[in-house]
Coordinates of C-alpha atoms in Angstrom, one line a residue:
M271 CA -0.1 0.0 -0.2
A272 CA 1.6 3.2 -0.9
A273 CA -0.1 7.1 -0.2
I274 CA 0.6 10.7 -0.3
T275 CA -0.5 12.0 3.5
L276 CA -0.3 16.0 4.1
L277 CA -1.1 17.5 7.6
E278 CA -4.0 19.4 8.0
G279 CA -4.7 21.3 11.5
D280 CA -5.5 18.9 13.5
T281 CA -6.2 15.9 10.9
I282 CA -4.4 14.4 8.2
R283 CA -6.3 13.9 4.8
V284 CA -4.6 10.9 2.4
H285 CA -4.6 11.8 -1.2
A286 CA -3.3 9.2 -4.0
P287 CA -4.2 6.0 -2.0
V288 CA -3.0 3.1 -3.4
G289 CA -4.3 0.0 -1.5
L290 CA -6.5 2.5 1.7
S291 CA -9.5 4.5 1.1
A292 CA -8.6 8.3 1.0
G293 CA -10.1 10.8 3.7
R294 CA -8.8 12.0 6.5
C295 CA -7.7 10.2 9.9
S296 CA -6.4 12.1 13.2
R297 CA -2.8 13.8 13.3
Q298 CA -1.7 12.7 17.2
G299 CA -0.3 9.8 17.6
S300 CA 0.4 9.4 13.2
F301 CA 3.4 8.2 11.3
C302 CA 3.1 10.9 9.4
E303 CA 3.6 13.3 12.1
A304 CA 6.7 11.9 12.9
V305 CA 8.0 11.9 9.5
V306 CA 7.5 15.9 9.7
A307 CA 8.3 16.1 12.8
A308 CA 11.5 14.6 12.4
R309 CA 12.4 16.1 9.1
A310 CA 13.5 12.6 8.4
P311 CA 12.8 9.7 6.6
L312 CA 11.3 7.3 9.4
V313 CA 11.1 3.1 9.0
V314 CA 9.0 1.6 11.5
P315 CA 9.6 -2.8 11.0
D316 CA 6.5 -3.2 13.3
A317 CA 4.6 -1.1 14.6
R318 CA 2.8 -3.1 16.9
D319 CA 6.5 -3.3 19.0
D320 CA 7.3 0.4 18.5
P321 CA 6.1 2.3 21.6
R322 CA 5.4 6.0 19.7
F323 CA 2.5 3.4 17.6
R324 CA 1.2 0.8 19.3
Q325 CA -1.9 2.5 20.4
S326 CA -2.0 4.2 16.9
E327 CA -5.6 3.9 15.2
A328 CA -3.6 2.9 12.1
V329 CA -2.5 0.1 14.1
T330 CA -5.5 -0.9 16.4
S331 CA -8.0 -0.3 13.6
A332 CA -9.3 -3.3 11.3
T333 CA -6.6 -2.6 9.1
G334 CA -4.2 -3.5 11.5
L335 CA -0.8 -1.6 10.0
R336 CA 2.6 -3.0 11.1
F337 CA 5.4 -2.1 9.2
Y338 CA 5.3 2.0 7.4
V339 CA 8.3 3.8 5.7
G340 CA 8.3 7.6 4.9
V341 CA 9.7 10.3 3.4
P342 CA 8.8 13.4 4.1
L343 CA 7.5 16.0 1.8
H344 CA 8.7 20.0 1.6
D345 CA 6.5 22.9 0.4
A346 CA 8.4 25.6 -1.9
S347 CA 10.3 27.3 1.3
G348 CA 11.3 23.5 2.9
D349 CA 9.1 23.2 5.1
P350 CA 8.2 19.7 5.5
I351 CA 3.8 19.4 4.3
G352 CA 3.8 15.8 4.9
S353 CA 5.3 12.5 3.5
L354 CA 5.4 10.2 1.0
C355 CA 4.8 6.6 2.3
C356 CA 4.9 3.1 2.1
L357 CA 2.4 0.7 4.0
D358 CA 1.9 -3.2 4.9
T359 CA -0.5 -5.0 7.8
L360 CA 2.8 -7.7 7.9
A361 CA 5.7 -7.2 9.4
R362 CA 9.1 -6.6 8.2
P363 CA 12.3 -7.0 10.8
V364 CA 14.5 -6.7 8.3
G365 CA 14.0 -3.1 7.5
V366 CA 14.6 -1.5 3.8
D367 CA 17.4 -1.6 1.6
P368 CA 18.9 1.6 1.9
A369 CA 18.6 2.0 -2.3
D370 CA 14.8 1.4 -2.0
L371 CA 15.1 4.6 0.7
A372 CA 16.4 6.4 -1.9
A373 CA 14.2 5.6 -4.6
L374 CA 11.9 6.7 -2.3
G375 CA 13.0 10.3 -1.7
D376 CA 13.4 10.4 -5.0
L377 CA 9.8 9.7 -5.7
A378 CA 9.1 12.3 -2.6
A379 CA 10.8 14.5 -3.9
M380 CA 9.0 14.6 -7.8
A381 CA 6.0 13.7 -5.6
A382 CA 6.1 17.8 -4.0
E383 CA 7.0 19.5 -7.1
S384 CA 3.8 17.9 -9.0
L385 CA 1.8 18.8 -5.6
R386 CA 3.1 22.6 -5.5
Q387 CA 2.1 22.7 -9.5
T388 CA -1.2 21.8 -8.9
L389 CA -1.5 23.5 -5.4
E390 CA -0.5 27.0 -7.7
I391 CA -2.6 26.3 -10.3
D392 CA -5.6 25.6 -8.0
R393 CA -4.4 29.2 -6.5
L394 CA -4.4 30.6 -9.7
A395 CA -7.7 29.3 -11.1
D396 CA -8.9 30.7 -7.5
R397 CA -7.6 33.7 -8.0
H398 CA -8.4 34.4 -11.9
A399 CA -12.2 33.0 -10.8
R400 CA -12.4 35.5 -8.4
L401 CA -11.1 37.8 -10.5
A402 CA -13.9 37.8 -12.7
A403 CA -16.1 37.9 -11.1
R404 CA -15.5 40.8 -9.5
L405 CA -14.4 42.2 -13.3
R406 CA -18.2 40.8 -14.0
A407 CA -19.6 42.4 -11.0
L408 CA -17.7 46.1 -12.0
V409 CA -18.6 45.8 -15.9
E410 CA -22.6 44.8 -15.1
A411 CA -22.2 48.1 -12.7
I412 CA -21.7 50.6 -14.7
P413 CA -23.8 52.9 -15.3
L414 CA -22.4 53.7 -18.7
P415 CA -22.4 51.3 -22.0
L416 CA -19.5 49.5 -21.9
M417 CA -18.2 46.6 -24.4
T418 CA -15.1 44.9 -25.1
I419 CA -13.9 43.9 -29.0
D420 CA -11.0 41.7 -30.1
P421 CA -8.9 42.5 -32.9
A422 CA -10.8 42.7 -36.0
G423 CA -14.2 44.9 -33.5
I424 CA -15.8 42.7 -32.9
I425 CA -17.8 42.7 -30.2
T426 CA -17.6 40.4 -27.1
D427 CA -18.9 41.6 -24.4
W428 CA -21.5 44.1 -23.8
N429 CA -22.6 45.1 -20.6
P430 CA -26.2 46.2 -19.3
A431 CA -26.3 49.7 -19.4
A432 CA -25.3 49.3 -23.0
E433 CA -28.2 47.1 -23.5
Q434 CA -30.4 49.9 -22.4
V435 CA -29.0 52.7 -24.5
F436 CA -28.8 51.2 -27.4
G437 CA -31.2 48.0 -27.2
W438 CA -29.7 45.4 -28.3
S439 CA -29.5 42.2 -26.2
A440 CA -25.5 40.9 -25.0
A441 CA -26.4 37.8 -27.0
E442 CA -27.9 40.1 -29.8
A443 CA -24.2 42.1 -29.9
R444 CA -21.8 39.6 -29.0
G445 CA -19.8 37.7 -32.2
R446 CA -21.0 41.7 -34.0
F447 CA -18.8 44.6 -35.4
G448 CA -21.3 47.3 -33.6
P449 CA -24.6 46.8 -34.3
H450 CA -24.9 50.0 -33.0
V451 CA -22.6 52.1 -35.2
P452 CA -24.6 54.0 -38.1
P453 CA -23.0 52.9 -41.5
E454 CA -21.6 56.1 -42.2
F455 CA -19.3 56.1 -39.6
I456 CA -17.9 52.2 -39.1
G457 CA -15.0 53.5 -41.2
A458 CA -14.2 55.7 -38.4
A459 CA -15.4 53.6 -35.5
R460 CA -12.4 50.8 -36.6
Q461 CA -10.1 53.2 -36.2
L462 CA -11.2 53.8 -32.6
R463 CA -10.1 50.0 -31.7
A464 CA -6.5 51.3 -30.3
M465 CA -5.2 48.3 -31.8
D466 CA -2.4 50.5 -31.8
G467 CA -1.8 50.3 -28.0
K468 CA -3.2 53.9 -27.1
R469 CA -6.0 55.2 -25.4
L470 CA -8.0 57.3 -26.5
V471 CA -10.8 60.0 -24.0
G472 CA -13.8 62.0 -24.9
V473 CA -13.3 60.9 -29.1
E474 CA -17.2 62.5 -29.8
S475 CA -18.9 60.5 -32.1
E476 CA -22.7 59.2 -33.1
R477 CA -24.2 56.5 -32.9
M478 CA -27.4 54.6 -33.0
R479 CA -30.0 53.5 -30.8
R480 CA -32.3 49.7 -32.0
D481 CA -34.9 51.9 -33.3
G482 CA -33.0 53.8 -36.0
S483 CA -32.7 56.6 -33.4
R484 CA -29.5 58.5 -33.1
L485 CA -27.4 60.0 -30.3
P486 CA -24.4 61.7 -30.2
V487 CA -21.6 60.2 -27.9
A488 CA -18.1 60.6 -26.3
I489 CA -16.3 57.3 -26.5
S490 CA -13.1 56.2 -24.1
T491 CA -10.7 52.6 -25.2
A492 CA -8.2 51.5 -23.7
P493 CA -6.2 48.3 -25.8
L494 CA -6.1 44.8 -24.2
R495 CA -3.2 42.8 -24.4
D496 CA -2.2 39.1 -24.3
A497 CA 0.6 37.2 -22.4
E498 CA 3.3 39.0 -24.4
G499 CA 1.7 42.3 -23.6
R500 CA 0.9 43.0 -27.3
P501 CA -2.9 44.4 -28.0
D502 CA -5.3 41.8 -28.0
G503 CA -9.1 43.9 -28.4
A504 CA -10.1 46.5 -26.7
V505 CA -12.4 47.6 -23.7
V506 CA -14.8 50.6 -24.9
I507 CA -16.8 53.2 -23.0
V508 CA -19.6 55.4 -24.5
E509 CA -20.7 58.0 -23.1
D510 CA -23.8 59.3 -24.3
I511 CA -23.4 63.5 -24.8
S512 CA -27.0 64.8 -25.2
E513 CA -27.6 66.5 -22.2
R514 CA -24.3 68.0 -22.6
R515 CA -25.3 69.1 -26.1
R516 CA -28.2 70.4 -24.8
T517 CA -26.7 72.7 -21.5
E518 CA -24.0 73.6 -24.8
R519 CA -26.7 75.0 -26.9
E520 CA -28.6 76.5 -23.4
I521 CA -25.5 78.4 -22.9
A522 CA -25.2 79.7 -26.1
D523 CA -28.5 80.9 -26.1
R524 CA -27.7 83.0 -22.3
T525 CA -24.3 84.0 -20.8
A526 CA -24.7 82.2 -17.7
H527 CA -21.1 84.1 -15.9
R528 CA -23.4 87.3 -16.5
D529 CA -26.0 85.7 -14.3
N530 CA -23.8 84.6 -11.8
Q531 CA -22.6 88.4 -12.2
A532 CA -25.8 89.7 -11.4
A533 CA -26.7 87.2 -7.8
L534 CA -23.6 87.7 -6.8
L535 CA -24.0 91.7 -6.8
G536 CA -27.5 90.8 -5.2
R537 CA -25.9 89.4 -2.5
I538 CA -23.2 91.9 -1.9
A539 CA -26.8 94.2 -2.0
A540 CA -27.9 92.2 0.8
A541 CA -25.3 92.6 2.6
M542 CA -25.7 96.5 3.1
P543 CA -28.5 96.5 6.3
A544 CA -24.9 95.8 8.3
A545 CA -23.5 98.3 7.2
G546 CA -24.1 100.6 10.3
Q547 CA -22.8 104.4 9.9
D548 CA -20.3 104.2 8.2
L549 CA -21.7 104.1 4.7
S550 CA -18.4 105.0 2.5
A551 CA -16.5 102.1 3.6
A552 CA -19.1 99.9 2.9
M553 CA -19.5 100.9 -0.4
G554 CA -15.4 100.4 -0.8
D555 CA -15.4 97.0 1.2
I556 CA -18.8 95.9 -1.4
A557 CA -16.8 97.2 -4.2
V558 CA -13.8 95.1 -3.4
A559 CA -16.1 92.0 -3.2
A560 CA -17.5 92.9 -6.7
T561 CA -14.6 92.9 -8.3
R562 CA -13.7 89.3 -7.1
G563 CA -16.2 87.7 -7.8
L564 CA -17.4 89.3 -10.9
G565 CA -13.8 88.5 -12.4
G566 CA -13.1 91.3 -15.0
C567 CA -15.1 94.4 -13.7
D568 CA -14.0 97.7 -12.8
V569 CA -16.5 98.3 -9.9
G570 CA -17.6 101.6 -9.3
V571 CA -19.8 103.2 -6.4
W572 CA -21.6 106.9 -6.9
L573 CA -22.9 108.6 -3.9
F574 CA -25.9 111.6 -4.1
D575 CA -24.3 114.7 -2.6
S576 CA -27.6 116.8 -1.6
A577 CA -24.6 120.4 -1.5
Q578 CA -23.9 119.7 -4.8
Q579 CA -27.6 117.6 -6.5
D580 CA -25.0 115.5 -8.6
L581 CA -23.5 111.9 -8.2
A582 CA -19.8 111.9 -7.0
L583 CA -17.8 109.3 -7.4
S584 CA -17.1 107.6 -4.3
V585 CA -15.3 104.3 -4.8
L586 CA -13.8 102.8 -8.2
V587 CA -11.6 99.8 -8.0
D588 CA -10.2 98.1 -10.8
A589 CA -10.6 94.3 -11.8
S590 CA -8.4 93.1 -9.3
G591 CA -9.5 94.8 -6.2
T592 CA -7.5 97.9 -6.0
P593 CA -8.8 100.6 -5.4
L594 CA -7.8 103.4 -8.0
P595 CA -5.9 106.6 -6.8
A596 CA -7.6 109.9 -7.1
D597 CA -5.0 110.9 -9.9
S598 CA -5.6 107.8 -12.4
A599 CA -7.1 108.8 -15.6
K600 CA -10.0 106.5 -15.2
R601 CA -11.3 108.0 -12.1
H602 CA -10.3 111.5 -13.2
R603 CA -12.0 111.0 -16.4
L604 CA -15.2 109.9 -14.8
E605 CA -15.1 112.4 -12.0
R606 CA -15.6 115.1 -15.1
L607 CA -18.8 113.2 -15.6
Q608 CA -22.4 115.6 -14.3
Y609 CA -25.5 113.3 -15.0
P610 CA -24.4 110.8 -16.9
L611 CA -27.6 109.8 -19.0
S612 CA -27.4 106.0 -18.2
Y613 CA -26.9 106.4 -14.5
S614 CA -29.5 109.0 -14.0
T615 CA -31.6 107.0 -16.1
A616 CA -31.3 104.6 -14.1
L617 CA -32.3 106.1 -10.9
M618 CA -34.9 107.7 -12.7
A619 CA -37.1 104.4 -13.3
D620 CA -36.1 102.8 -10.6
R621 CA -34.5 99.4 -12.7
Q622 CA -30.7 99.0 -14.2
I623 CA -29.6 99.8 -17.6
A624 CA -27.1 96.6 -18.7
A625 CA -25.8 97.7 -21.9
E626 CA -24.6 94.6 -23.4
D627 CA -22.7 96.3 -26.1
A628 CA -21.4 99.3 -24.9
M629 CA -20.6 100.7 -28.2
S630 CA -23.7 100.3 -30.0
D631 CA -26.3 100.9 -27.0
P632 CA -27.7 104.4 -27.3
R633 CA -28.5 104.8 -23.8
V634 CA -24.8 105.5 -23.2
A635 CA -24.5 107.2 -26.0
H636 CA -22.7 110.0 -24.6
L637 CA -20.5 108.5 -22.8
R638 CA -19.0 106.3 -26.3
E639 CA -16.5 109.4 -26.6
V640 CA -15.1 110.4 -23.2
Y641 CA -14.8 106.5 -21.4
I642 CA -16.0 103.6 -23.5
R643 CA -13.6 104.5 -26.3
P644 CA -10.9 105.3 -24.4
F645 CA -10.9 102.8 -21.8
G646 CA -11.8 100.2 -24.1
I647 CA -15.5 99.1 -22.4
G648 CA -16.9 96.6 -23.6
A649 CA -20.6 95.8 -21.3
M650 CA -22.0 98.2 -18.5
L651 CA -24.4 97.5 -15.9
A652 CA -25.6 101.3 -13.4
A653 CA -28.2 100.4 -10.1
P654 CA -29.5 102.8 -8.1
I655 CA -28.9 102.3 -4.7
R656 CA -32.1 103.5 -2.6
T657 CA -33.6 102.7 0.9
G658 CA -36.9 103.0 0.9
Q659 CA -38.0 106.6 -1.2
E660 CA -34.2 107.6 -0.8
V661 CA -32.3 107.7 -3.6
L662 CA -28.4 106.8 -1.9
G663 CA -26.4 106.9 -5.1
L664 CA -25.6 104.7 -7.9
L665 CA -23.4 101.1 -8.4
S666 CA -22.0 100.3 -11.7
A667 CA -19.8 97.9 -13.2
C668 CA -17.8 97.8 -16.1
S669 CA -16.2 95.2 -18.0
P670 CA -13.3 95.6 -21.0
G671 CA -12.9 94.2 -23.8
E672 CA -16.1 92.5 -25.9
P673 CA -19.9 92.9 -25.9
R674 CA -21.7 90.3 -23.3
P675 CA -24.6 89.7 -25.1
G676 CA -27.7 87.2 -23.7
P677 CA -31.0 86.8 -24.0
P678 CA -34.3 88.5 -23.1
R679 CA -34.6 86.0 -20.1
T680 CA -31.0 86.8 -19.0
R681 CA -31.8 90.4 -18.9
A682 CA -34.5 89.8 -17.3
S683 CA -32.9 88.4 -14.4
W684 CA -30.5 91.4 -13.5
P685 CA -31.8 92.8 -9.9
R686 CA -33.6 95.6 -9.4
W687 CA -30.7 96.9 -6.4
R688 CA -32.9 98.4 -4.0
I689 CA -29.8 97.0 -2.2
L690 CA -30.3 99.5 1.1
R691 CA -34.2 99.3 1.4
R692 CA -33.2 97.2 5.0
L693 CA -29.9 99.0 5.8
R694 CA -30.4 100.2 9.7
W695 CA -28.8 103.4 8.9
K696 CA -30.3 106.2 10.4
P697 CA -29.6 109.5 7.7
A698 CA -28.6 112.5 10.4
A699 CA -30.6 114.8 7.3
A700 CA -34.2 114.6 5.4
P701 CA -34.2 111.8 2.9
R702 CA -32.2 112.9 -0.6
R703 CA -34.3 113.6 -3.5
W704 CA -32.8 113.7 -7.1
P705 CA -32.6 117.5 -8.3
G706 CA -35.6 119.8 -9.0
S707 CA -38.5 116.7 -7.8
P708 CA -41.2 117.6 -6.7
P709 CA -42.2 115.9 -3.0
R710 CA -44.8 112.8 -3.5
R711 CA -48.2 112.9 -4.3
I712 CA -50.4 110.6 -4.6
A713 CA -53.9 110.9 -6.5
P714 CA -56.8 109.0 -6.3
K715 CA -57.5 106.2 -8.1
R716 CA -58.9 107.0 -11.4
A717 CA -60.4 103.7 -13.0
A718 CA -61.5 100.3 -11.1
G719 CA -58.7 97.5 -11.6
R720 CA -55.9 100.8 -12.0
K721 CA -53.1 101.6 -9.9
A722 CA -53.0 105.3 -7.9
C723 CA -50.7 107.2 -9.9
C724 CA -48.2 109.5 -8.6
W725 CA -44.9 111.6 -9.2
A726 CA -41.8 110.1 -7.8
P727 CA -39.9 112.1 -5.7
W728 CA -37.3 111.6 -8.7
G729 CA -39.4 113.4 -11.4
M730 CA -41.0 110.6 -13.2
N731 CA -44.9 109.9 -13.9
C732 CA -45.8 106.6 -12.8
A733 CA -48.2 104.6 -15.2
P734 CA -50.3 102.0 -13.9
R735 CA -48.5 98.4 -14.5

């Protein structure tokens, strides 16, 4: 009888038995344990006469083993893990010929090498199975259409997202050259296979659903390689960019940057109630904050001078947020302007003026030669600063460079700039009014459903709305 026995915890597993039954037995007091402990061949002529084994299960059982010879098996690191042994139910008092023991040792070495290879194969197979399961789970979990192709471009895998987006099942797509590729794009698709080993990211193209409808996509590919590192196919991810294209069209219709500017100025204006008594300092802080948020705009604050009955430039900061000195050319030019039409119009109408193209906007035509052209202004925004019925001044932003066009709904979204309506600041003097304006008067209603007409303190007749 012969077998390979391996230690496994508290038991011994019998492998490749000849004349024995495969299975497990107790490790304690076993022949195999003695071989492993000795790290050397073991010969037992008669186990019944050997005090180490006479009580062993293999000796006292019905099998009644009496003769044993075994040599250790070693793992890759040289540690003994079991034995290759020959057994008999008859005693052999003469023992074993040394030549036979050496031959058994040679067989043990070959058996150990074969065992190591088998264990490594099993380990690699188990690892491969686990990796394949993880890869499959990853491919199925990816929310974007993903497919793998062979060197000829034939689909070898097609994930659930691809099924959902394009309409072909995995079974229908495998073995075909891209059923989702429109005929006129087949030539370009063959060039996107990454067969040269390079990665491609975000290549925009067009693909087709099963119902014939088209969709814009961004394609990314990465090569798959064989055991020698040569390209052997590719993995392809397709992103539906329909929503991106819609967003781009919307952005083309409006200027999101300018909307952000308006929102920022609105938040700055809402912070004005904390200004307190020092209005000039608060205006300066707001002007600096506005330039940082707007990006690329000069911001000026004009306060109404009741003594001079005029608007006086209080703060002017450039696009970097740096206050311009009094002797700067731009500030000097602005301080000399009297009642700019765009500013006074904004004050009287209680609204902002968004001159998207400052060079062609008639509302700021009087500024074209004295300010807009010399300083290369592309767009302007002017809005009144008010608290209740009192006009305190004006907030303005000027953008150098190209005009900033936008659709009507964008123009309508500019804030009305009643930025000091809730200001916790009580002026010592009487409320200021636009020069020459009559006192506020409320007229009775003239007809049902119409609002009262009035002369606003800045001199404008308000029509019913």
